[in-house]
């Protein structure tokens, strides 16, 4: 096998074949003739020593080996595209591509402001933001698919591979419709809340687990009337039409309740605050940030008083 000998053009062809499912369409997307593409793919398979695709009447599907090669090829092509973007950024000023991710709270409290600052100086900057759970964020970061993330460090990931900046913990707000029967109470006890209808994120989500832990801390069982959904949009729609309550990050609640959104919700006041474990600003030690990604990362870091450090310093 000669994996190291695969050329960028071969990697692009493998990617396009998987994307389109047909060699002819893949060839057209690369401005190649089909015979030339067929020869190039055959040479790649010869070098690897195994078929990369199963030829079927309705199209081509990756083999198990093809799927593995494809996953690595996409990372390499993404790195190559990043190099090209960095060169264009150097030639044209502040430009390029950056992909970042965050859990919901810091996406609102940190990323929005940082991105606004970058876009004011660099309107052509191509910035993509994904909001997802910490486990998914760390998987994307470890695979080199994100430049940096704002999330929690999980024990099954090698934290020594990250540059780490402590940011903040996440406060939980219990949000309900503004005319909810409990909305006018000065304080709402967990005992009162236990019998209410709820809509929550899936089990294992930090905000849900922190909320259920608050019930357990005062000797209460978790509510038994719960709708489960990871979708914030569905949660908002459900709250608007029911007397359900949902735990969300304080940043989300403030965004929905305060002007200019003023979506008709309120925060139910509880005797004790509910907090989620801290989150961090993370990027890979082994993968230097592009100029644009570094500018955006630094804009986020400026909002924290802590220096960026590695896991050994924690």
Short mmCIF file of C-alpha atoms in Angstrom, two decimals:
data_model
loop_
_atom_site.label_atom_id
_atom_site.label_comp_id
_atom_site.label_asym_id
_atom_site.label_seq_id
_atom_site.Cartn_x
_atom_site.Cartn_y
_atom_site.Cartn_z
CA UNK A 1 0.00 0.00 0.00
CA UNK A 2 1.14 3.56 -0.73
CA UNK A 3 -1.28 5.83 1.12
CA UNK A 4 1.33 8.58 1.23
CA UNK A 5 1.49 8.61 -2.56
CA UNK A 6 -2.17 9.57 -3.06
CA UNK A 7 -2.27 12.95 -4.74
CA UNK A 8 -4.64 15.82 -3.92
CA UNK A 9 -6.39 15.30 -7.25
CA UNK A 10 -7.10 11.67 -6.30
CA UNK A 11 -8.44 12.72 -2.90
CA UNK A 12 -10.72 15.28 -4.54
CA UNK A 13 -12.00 12.64 -6.96
CA UNK A 14 -12.70 10.17 -4.13
CA UNK A 15 -14.61 12.90 -2.30
CA UNK A 16 -16.64 13.88 -5.39
CA UNK A 17 -17.51 10.28 -6.26
CA UNK A 18 -18.85 9.76 -2.73
CA UNK A 19 -20.71 13.06 -2.93
CA UNK A 20 -22.40 12.46 -6.29
CA UNK A 21 -22.58 8.66 -6.35
CA UNK A 22 -21.65 8.60 -10.04
CA UNK A 23 -18.25 8.76 -11.66
CA UNK A 24 -19.50 10.88 -14.57
CA UNK A 25 -20.92 13.57 -12.27
CA UNK A 26 -17.76 13.51 -10.17
CA UNK A 27 -15.67 13.96 -13.31
CA UNK A 28 -17.81 16.86 -14.48
CA UNK A 29 -17.50 18.60 -11.13
CA UNK A 30 -13.70 18.41 -11.47
CA UNK A 31 -13.70 19.40 -15.16
CA UNK A 32 -12.36 15.97 -16.15
CA UNK A 33 -13.39 13.45 -18.76
CA UNK A 34 -14.97 10.26 -17.44
CA UNK A 35 -12.18 8.03 -18.83
CA UNK A 36 -9.55 10.18 -17.09
CA UNK A 37 -11.50 10.03 -13.83
CA UNK A 38 -11.89 6.26 -14.18
CA UNK A 39 -8.14 5.83 -14.66
CA UNK A 40 -7.37 8.09 -11.70
CA UNK A 41 -9.75 6.19 -9.42
CA UNK A 42 -8.37 2.83 -10.58
CA UNK A 43 -4.84 4.03 -9.83
CA UNK A 44 -5.88 5.16 -6.34
CA UNK A 45 -7.45 1.75 -5.67
CA UNK A 46 -4.31 0.04 -6.97
CA UNK A 47 -2.15 2.10 -4.62
CA UNK A 48 -4.39 1.36 -1.64
CA UNK A 49 -4.75 -2.28 -2.58
CA UNK A 50 -8.52 -2.52 -2.26
CA UNK A 51 -11.68 -1.25 -3.98
CA UNK A 52 -12.90 2.08 -2.62
CA UNK A 53 -16.40 1.91 -4.12
CA UNK A 54 -18.98 -0.71 -4.91
CA UNK A 55 -20.21 -0.27 -8.49
CA UNK A 56 -23.99 -0.67 -8.54
CA UNK A 57 -26.57 0.00 -11.28
CA UNK A 58 -27.92 3.05 -9.41
CA UNK A 59 -24.57 4.49 -8.42
CA UNK A 60 -21.36 4.00 -6.48
CA UNK A 61 -21.20 3.49 -2.72
CA UNK A 62 -18.03 3.53 -0.59
CA UNK A 63 -16.74 0.21 0.69
CA UNK A 64 -15.70 -0.06 4.34
CA UNK A 65 -12.12 0.77 3.34
CA UNK A 66 -13.43 3.53 1.05
CA UNK A 67 -15.34 5.09 3.96
CA UNK A 68 -12.16 5.15 6.06
CA UNK A 69 -10.09 6.66 3.25
CA UNK A 70 -12.86 9.15 2.51
CA UNK A 71 -12.97 10.37 6.11
CA UNK A 72 -9.23 11.02 6.11
CA UNK A 73 -9.33 12.52 2.62
CA UNK A 74 -11.91 15.07 3.71
CA UNK A 75 -9.73 16.16 6.62
CA UNK A 76 -6.73 16.55 4.31
CA UNK A 77 -8.78 18.46 1.73
CA UNK A 78 -10.16 20.69 4.47
CA UNK A 79 -6.62 21.43 5.64
CA UNK A 80 -5.58 22.18 2.06
CA UNK A 81 -8.56 24.51 1.64
CA UNK A 82 -7.56 26.21 4.88
CA UNK A 83 -4.05 26.78 3.53
CA UNK A 84 -5.48 28.30 0.37
CA UNK A 85 -7.81 30.49 2.42
CA UNK A 86 -4.93 31.68 4.59
CA UNK A 87 -2.90 32.64 1.52
CA UNK A 88 -5.86 34.59 0.13
CA UNK A 89 -6.27 36.26 3.51
CA UNK A 90 -2.63 37.37 3.46
CA UNK A 91 -2.99 38.73 -0.08
CA UNK A 92 -6.39 40.37 0.37
CA UNK A 93 -6.23 41.50 3.99
CA UNK A 94 -8.68 40.11 6.53
CA UNK A 95 -10.40 37.23 4.79
CA UNK A 96 -10.58 33.48 5.06
CA UNK A 97 -12.70 30.74 6.54
CA UNK A 98 -13.25 29.71 10.14
CA UNK A 99 -15.57 27.13 11.69
CA UNK A 100 -16.25 27.20 15.41
CA UNK A 101 -18.70 25.56 17.78
CA UNK A 102 -20.22 26.19 21.17
CA UNK A 103 -22.82 25.06 23.64
CA UNK A 104 -25.81 27.40 23.69
CA UNK A 105 -24.94 29.77 26.54
CA UNK A 106 -21.48 30.92 25.40
CA UNK A 107 -22.63 30.97 21.77
CA UNK A 108 -24.93 33.81 22.80
CA UNK A 109 -22.83 35.48 25.49
CA UNK A 110 -19.40 35.34 23.80
CA UNK A 111 -19.48 34.35 20.15
CA UNK A 112 -22.10 36.83 18.95
CA UNK A 113 -20.11 39.81 20.25
CA UNK A 114 -16.78 38.44 19.03
CA UNK A 115 -18.12 37.70 15.54
CA UNK A 116 -19.68 41.16 15.29
CA UNK A 117 -16.29 42.68 16.10
CA UNK A 118 -14.52 40.60 13.44
CA UNK A 119 -17.18 41.22 10.78
CA UNK A 120 -16.99 44.99 11.31
CA UNK A 121 -13.32 44.83 10.30
CA UNK A 122 -13.55 41.89 7.90
CA UNK A 123 -16.96 41.71 6.18
CA UNK A 124 -15.67 39.06 3.77
CA UNK A 125 -14.68 36.68 6.57
CA UNK A 126 -16.48 33.35 6.13
CA UNK A 127 -17.50 32.32 9.66
CA UNK A 128 -19.55 29.22 10.44
CA UNK A 129 -20.91 28.54 13.94
CA UNK A 130 -22.36 25.22 15.09
CA UNK A 131 -24.27 24.98 18.37
CA UNK A 132 -24.29 21.45 19.77
CA UNK A 133 -23.52 19.39 22.90
CA UNK A 134 -19.96 19.31 24.26
CA UNK A 135 -19.36 15.71 23.20
CA UNK A 136 -20.12 16.52 19.56
CA UNK A 137 -18.01 19.67 19.77
CA UNK A 138 -15.00 17.76 21.08
CA UNK A 139 -15.37 15.09 18.42
CA UNK A 140 -15.35 17.72 15.67
CA UNK A 141 -12.43 19.56 17.27
CA UNK A 142 -10.35 16.40 17.71
CA UNK A 143 -11.01 15.49 14.06
CA UNK A 144 -9.73 18.88 12.93
CA UNK A 145 -13.17 19.90 11.66
CA UNK A 146 -13.47 22.97 13.92
CA UNK A 147 -10.91 25.64 14.70
CA UNK A 148 -11.96 26.10 18.31
CA UNK A 149 -14.95 25.41 20.53
CA UNK A 150 -16.62 26.68 23.67
CA UNK A 151 -17.64 23.60 25.59
CA UNK A 152 -17.04 21.34 28.54
CA UNK A 153 -14.09 18.97 28.89
CA UNK A 154 -15.29 15.37 29.14
CA UNK A 155 -13.28 12.61 30.85
CA UNK A 156 -13.12 10.34 27.81
CA UNK A 157 -11.17 12.94 25.80
CA UNK A 158 -7.43 13.61 26.15
CA UNK A 159 -7.52 17.12 27.58
CA UNK A 160 -3.73 17.38 27.27
CA UNK A 161 -4.20 17.79 23.51
CA UNK A 162 -6.05 21.09 23.99
CA UNK A 163 -5.10 24.65 24.73
CA UNK A 164 -7.55 25.55 27.49
CA UNK A 165 -9.01 28.85 28.65
CA UNK A 166 -11.53 28.74 31.53
CA UNK A 167 -14.51 30.92 30.69
CA UNK A 168 -17.51 30.63 33.01
CA UNK A 169 -20.11 28.34 34.45
CA UNK A 170 -23.61 28.35 32.98
CA UNK A 171 -26.58 29.56 34.99
CA UNK A 172 -29.91 27.81 34.44
CA UNK A 173 -33.13 29.79 34.11
CA UNK A 174 -36.53 28.12 34.44
CA UNK A 175 -38.53 29.73 31.65
CA UNK A 176 -42.28 29.70 31.09
CA UNK A 177 -44.99 31.65 29.30
CA UNK A 178 -45.35 35.19 30.67
CA UNK A 179 -48.93 34.48 31.84
CA UNK A 180 -48.06 31.13 33.43
CA UNK A 181 -50.00 30.54 36.68
CA UNK A 182 -46.72 30.74 38.67
CA UNK A 183 -45.36 33.79 36.85
CA UNK A 184 -46.42 36.34 39.50
CA UNK A 185 -45.00 34.48 42.48
CA UNK A 186 -42.10 36.14 44.29
CA UNK A 187 -40.44 32.74 44.70
CA UNK A 188 -41.37 29.35 43.30
CA UNK A 189 -40.21 26.33 45.28
CA UNK A 190 -38.99 23.14 43.71
CA UNK A 191 -41.84 21.36 45.45
CA UNK A 192 -44.30 23.51 43.49
CA UNK A 193 -42.38 22.94 40.29
CA UNK A 194 -42.15 19.15 40.63
CA UNK A 195 -45.81 18.71 39.71
CA UNK A 196 -45.69 20.96 36.64
CA UNK A 197 -45.40 19.96 33.01
CA UNK A 198 -41.87 20.29 31.59
CA UNK A 199 -40.09 20.24 28.27
CA UNK A 200 -36.38 19.43 28.57
CA UNK A 201 -33.33 18.49 26.57
CA UNK A 202 -32.44 14.82 26.23
CA UNK A 203 -31.07 12.91 29.23
CA UNK A 204 -27.40 13.60 29.73
CA UNK A 205 -27.64 17.21 28.58
CA UNK A 206 -25.87 19.31 31.26
CA UNK A 207 -28.74 21.78 31.78
CA UNK A 208 -31.26 18.98 32.24
CA UNK A 209 -28.99 17.06 34.59
CA UNK A 210 -28.30 20.18 36.68
CA UNK A 211 -32.05 20.81 36.95
CA UNK A 212 -32.82 17.25 38.00
CA UNK A 213 -29.93 17.40 40.49
CA UNK A 214 -31.55 20.47 42.05
CA UNK A 215 -34.71 18.44 42.71
CA UNK A 216 -32.67 15.57 44.15
CA UNK A 217 -30.73 17.95 46.42
CA UNK A 218 -33.92 18.77 48.34
CA UNK A 219 -35.14 15.18 48.41
CA UNK A 220 -37.59 15.41 45.52
CA UNK A 221 -38.03 12.95 42.69
CA UNK A 222 -37.65 14.33 39.20
CA UNK A 223 -40.84 15.55 37.49
CA UNK A 224 -42.75 12.76 35.78
CA UNK A 225 -44.53 14.93 33.19
CA UNK A 226 -41.72 15.70 30.74
CA UNK A 227 -41.55 16.19 26.98
CA UNK A 228 -38.05 15.47 25.66
CA UNK A 229 -36.59 17.52 22.82
CA UNK A 230 -33.15 18.91 21.95
CA UNK A 231 -34.76 21.53 19.69
CA UNK A 232 -34.86 25.05 21.11
CA UNK A 233 -37.30 26.11 18.40
CA UNK A 234 -39.77 23.35 19.27
CA UNK A 235 -39.33 24.13 22.96
CA UNK A 236 -40.24 27.79 22.36
CA UNK A 237 -43.31 26.79 20.36
CA UNK A 238 -44.40 24.33 23.05
CA UNK A 239 -43.96 26.87 25.84
CA UNK A 240 -46.01 29.42 23.93
CA UNK A 241 -49.00 27.06 23.75
CA UNK A 242 -48.87 25.31 27.15
CA UNK A 243 -48.14 25.82 30.84
CA UNK A 244 -44.93 23.84 30.50
CA UNK A 245 -41.63 24.98 32.01
CA UNK A 246 -38.19 24.54 30.49
CA UNK A 247 -34.65 24.86 31.87
CA UNK A 248 -32.43 26.90 29.57
CA UNK A 249 -29.21 28.84 29.94
CA UNK A 250 -29.70 32.30 31.41
CA UNK A 251 -28.33 33.80 28.19
CA UNK A 252 -31.09 32.14 26.15
CA UNK A 253 -33.77 33.30 28.57
CA UNK A 254 -32.49 36.88 28.59
CA UNK A 255 -32.35 36.93 24.79
CA UNK A 256 -35.98 35.82 24.50
CA UNK A 257 -37.40 37.94 27.32
CA UNK A 258 -35.62 41.27 26.92
CA UNK A 259 -35.99 43.78 24.06
CA UNK A 260 -35.81 43.67 21.13
CA UNK A 261 -37.14 40.07 21.05
CA UNK A 262 -39.61 40.23 23.98
CA UNK A 263 -41.11 36.86 23.07
CA UNK A 264 -43.65 36.72 25.89
CA UNK A 265 -41.79 34.50 28.34
CA UNK A 266 -40.66 34.93 31.93
CA UNK A 267 -38.15 33.43 34.35
CA UNK A 268 -39.65 31.70 37.37
CA UNK A 269 -37.65 32.78 40.45
CA UNK A 270 -36.35 29.93 42.62
CA UNK A 271 -34.83 30.13 46.13
CA UNK A 272 -31.46 28.71 45.06
CA UNK A 273 -29.60 29.23 41.78
CA UNK A 274 -29.07 26.25 39.47
CA UNK A 275 -25.65 26.10 37.84
CA UNK A 276 -24.02 23.89 35.25
CA UNK A 277 -20.36 22.86 35.29
CA UNK A 278 -17.93 25.38 33.74
CA UNK A 279 -17.15 25.54 30.05
CA UNK A 280 -13.84 26.35 28.37
CA UNK A 281 -12.41 27.86 25.21
CA UNK A 282 -10.56 24.97 23.53
CA UNK A 283 -8.37 24.54 20.47
CA UNK A 284 -5.93 21.83 19.40
CA UNK A 285 -2.26 22.18 20.30
CA UNK A 286 -1.19 20.26 17.22
CA UNK A 287 -3.22 22.36 14.80
CA UNK A 288 -2.11 25.99 14.51
CA UNK A 289 -4.99 28.40 14.02
CA UNK A 290 -5.33 30.33 10.79
CA UNK A 291 -4.92 34.13 11.08
CA UNK A 292 -8.70 34.64 10.97
CA UNK A 293 -9.43 31.85 13.46
CA UNK A 294 -6.79 33.25 15.81
CA UNK A 295 -8.31 36.73 15.60
CA UNK A 296 -11.74 35.36 16.44
CA UNK A 297 -10.38 33.13 19.21
CA UNK A 298 -8.51 36.09 20.70
CA UNK A 299 -11.65 38.25 20.54
CA UNK A 300 -13.45 35.60 22.60
CA UNK A 301 -10.49 35.19 24.97
CA UNK A 302 -10.44 38.93 25.70
CA UNK A 303 -13.80 38.50 27.42
CA UNK A 304 -12.15 36.22 29.99
CA UNK A 305 -9.67 37.33 32.61
CA UNK A 306 -7.85 33.99 32.56
CA UNK A 307 -4.78 33.26 30.40
CA UNK A 308 -4.91 30.47 27.85
CA UNK A 309 -3.09 27.44 29.21
CA UNK A 310 -2.83 23.70 28.78
CA UNK A 311 -4.51 21.01 30.84
CA UNK A 312 -1.46 20.47 33.08
CA UNK A 313 -1.95 23.94 34.53
CA UNK A 314 -5.53 23.23 35.64
#
